[in-house]
Amino acid sequence: VCRRFLPNGQDLPLLGEVTITAEDRLDLITANALGDPEQFWQVCDANNAMNPTALTADIGQRLRIPQPQV
């Protein structure tokens, strides 16, 4: 187990933004934007979120989508 220091989401390079709709799920948003649903943690980091489910709870909320990290 390694400790990972969380970056400030505002400092990450931005790929784009997505507006949440009623049907959205974080894994589907991540798969569409980054090509891999398991990279949802990158979207969490970009939005300073500790709870991934909270990111899609509010319809109309805009999510920052970061450029993929290698």
XYZ file of N, CA and C in Angstrom:
210
model
N 0.844 -1.167 0.000
C 0.000 0.000 0.000
C 0.889 1.228 0.000
N 0.571 2.152 -0.878
C 1.330 3.396 -0.966
C 0.417 4.573 -0.658
N 0.986 5.584 -0.081
C 0.252 6.819 0.159
C 0.316 7.657 -1.106
N -0.803 8.241 -1.447
C -0.869 9.096 -2.626
C -1.361 10.464 -2.189
N -0.581 11.486 -2.448
C -0.988 12.841 -2.106
C -1.896 13.361 -3.211
N -3.038 13.879 -2.811
C -4.016 14.355 -3.783
C -3.621 15.720 -4.317
N -3.667 15.869 -5.637
C -3.359 17.168 -6.222
C -4.547 18.114 -6.058
N -4.284 19.393 -6.180
C -5.372 20.363 -6.227
C -6.004 20.244 -7.609
N -7.294 19.972 -7.659
C -7.984 19.753 -8.928
C -7.881 20.916 -9.896
N -7.812 22.130 -9.372
C -7.723 23.307 -10.237
C -6.371 23.396 -10.942
N -5.377 22.668 -10.431
C -4.036 22.707 -11.019
C -3.833 21.664 -12.120
N -4.768 20.722 -12.266
C -4.625 19.671 -13.280
C -4.995 20.209 -14.661
N -4.263 19.818 -15.704
C -4.602 20.247 -17.062
C -5.990 19.723 -17.438
N -6.803 20.593 -18.008
C -8.198 20.275 -18.290
C -8.388 19.792 -19.723
N -9.082 18.651 -19.871
C -9.465 18.132 -21.178
C -10.788 18.747 -21.609
N -11.687 18.938 -20.648
C -12.994 19.521 -20.933
C -13.886 19.464 -19.713
N -15.161 19.768 -19.924
C -16.151 19.707 -18.855
C -17.379 18.973 -19.357
N -18.097 18.348 -18.426
C -19.314 17.602 -18.734
C -20.399 18.095 -17.788
N -21.609 18.301 -18.315
C -22.751 18.659 -17.480
C -23.522 17.387 -17.146
N -23.778 17.163 -15.867
C -24.442 15.950 -15.391
C -25.915 15.950 -15.791
N -26.372 14.804 -16.325
C -27.786 14.587 -16.625
C -28.296 13.454 -15.737
N -29.589 13.197 -15.784
C -30.208 12.200 -14.901
C -29.660 10.791 -15.127
N -29.238 10.468 -16.334
C -28.785 9.110 -16.658
C -27.299 8.885 -16.415
N -26.560 9.924 -16.080
C -25.103 9.817 -15.995
C -24.629 9.000 -14.802
N -23.549 8.261 -15.067
C -22.802 7.539 -14.030
C -21.338 7.885 -14.234
N -20.600 7.956 -13.153
C -19.198 8.367 -13.231
C -18.368 7.421 -14.083
N -18.627 6.111 -13.993
C -17.852 5.167 -14.800
C -18.115 5.357 -16.289
N -19.353 5.677 -16.654
C -19.672 5.894 -18.070
C -19.078 7.202 -18.585
N -19.118 8.228 -17.762
C -18.511 9.509 -18.142
C -17.015 9.322 -18.360
N -16.371 8.613 -17.443
C -14.928 8.392 -17.528
C -14.566 7.523 -18.730
N -15.353 6.488 -18.987
C -15.097 5.631 -20.152
C -15.204 6.436 -21.437
N -16.196 7.297 -21.521
C -16.396 8.106 -22.722
C -15.290 9.148 -22.889
N -14.900 9.791 -21.805
C -13.928 10.884 -21.888
C -12.479 10.406 -21.918
N -12.162 9.388 -21.107
C -10.768 8.955 -20.968
C -10.491 7.585 -21.570
N -11.564 6.871 -21.962
C -11.386 5.570 -22.589
C -11.268 4.401 -21.628
N -11.370 4.651 -20.326
C -11.234 3.581 -19.333
C -12.062 3.939 -18.102
N -13.118 3.176 -17.813
C -13.971 3.511 -16.669
C -13.260 3.404 -15.322
N -12.182 2.634 -15.252
C -11.456 2.483 -13.993
C -10.589 3.693 -13.658
N -10.555 4.665 -14.535
C -9.794 5.888 -14.286
C -10.669 6.982 -13.671
N -11.808 6.590 -13.099
C -12.735 7.546 -12.491
C -12.051 8.394 -11.423
N -11.021 7.846 -10.794
C -10.318 8.576 -9.738
C -9.679 9.859 -10.267
N -9.338 9.886 -11.565
C -8.769 11.103 -12.141
C -9.816 12.213 -12.177
N -11.066 11.847 -12.478
C -12.155 12.828 -12.472
C -12.413 13.286 -11.034
N -12.341 12.359 -10.086
C -12.483 12.731 -8.669
C -11.404 13.735 -8.272
N -10.164 13.461 -8.650
C -9.063 14.378 -8.329
C -9.299 15.756 -8.937
N -9.729 15.808 -10.182
C -9.925 17.084 -10.873
C -11.042 17.911 -10.255
N -11.960 17.236 -9.551
C -13.092 17.928 -8.940
C -12.986 17.980 -7.418
N -11.803 17.655 -6.885
C -11.548 17.674 -5.438
C -12.609 16.890 -4.671
N -12.969 15.724 -5.187
C -14.030 14.910 -4.584
C -13.449 13.728 -3.821
N -13.929 13.525 -2.612
C -13.549 12.353 -1.830
C -14.586 11.241 -1.985
N -15.807 11.590 -2.375
C -16.896 10.633 -2.543
C -17.305 10.615 -4.019
N -16.935 9.597 -4.777
C -17.233 9.563 -6.211
C -18.721 9.667 -6.543
N -19.588 9.089 -5.727
C -21.022 9.128 -6.044
C -21.595 10.533 -5.924
N -20.970 11.384 -5.139
C -21.452 12.758 -4.990
C -21.277 13.567 -6.277
N -20.362 13.150 -7.137
C -20.113 13.903 -8.369
C -21.291 13.876 -9.333
N -22.087 12.828 -9.302
C -23.220 12.725 -10.230
C -24.559 12.908 -9.527
N -24.550 13.338 -8.278
C -25.791 13.474 -7.503
C -26.627 14.678 -7.928
N -25.984 15.753 -8.348
C -26.704 16.983 -8.689
C -26.789 17.160 -10.196
N -27.995 17.004 -10.738
C -28.217 17.190 -12.173
C -27.922 18.649 -12.520
N -27.196 18.847 -13.608
C -26.817 20.182 -14.039
C -25.439 20.603 -13.557
N -24.884 19.866 -12.613
C -23.532 20.162 -12.124
C -22.533 19.925 -13.251
N -21.492 20.747 -13.297
C -20.454 20.583 -14.310
C -19.248 19.901 -13.674
N -18.763 18.856 -14.359
C -17.579 18.128 -13.901
C -16.387 18.495 -14.762
N -15.270 18.713 -14.111
C -14.012 18.923 -14.832
C -13.479 17.559 -15.244
N -13.076 17.421 -16.491
C -12.461 16.192 -16.992
C -10.992 16.518 -17.261
N -10.074 15.891 -16.518
C -8.657 16.199 -16.692
C -8.065 15.458 -17.882
N -6.942 15.959 -18.343
C -6.201 15.210 -19.348
C -5.715 13.927 -18.695
N -5.712 12.817 -19.438
C -5.295 11.535 -18.849
C -3.869 11.601 -18.310
N -3.674 10.991 -17.148
C -2.346 10.891 -16.551
C -1.753 9.553 -16.937
N -0.474 9.542 -17.188
C 0.203 8.307 -17.583
C 0.716 7.588 -16.370
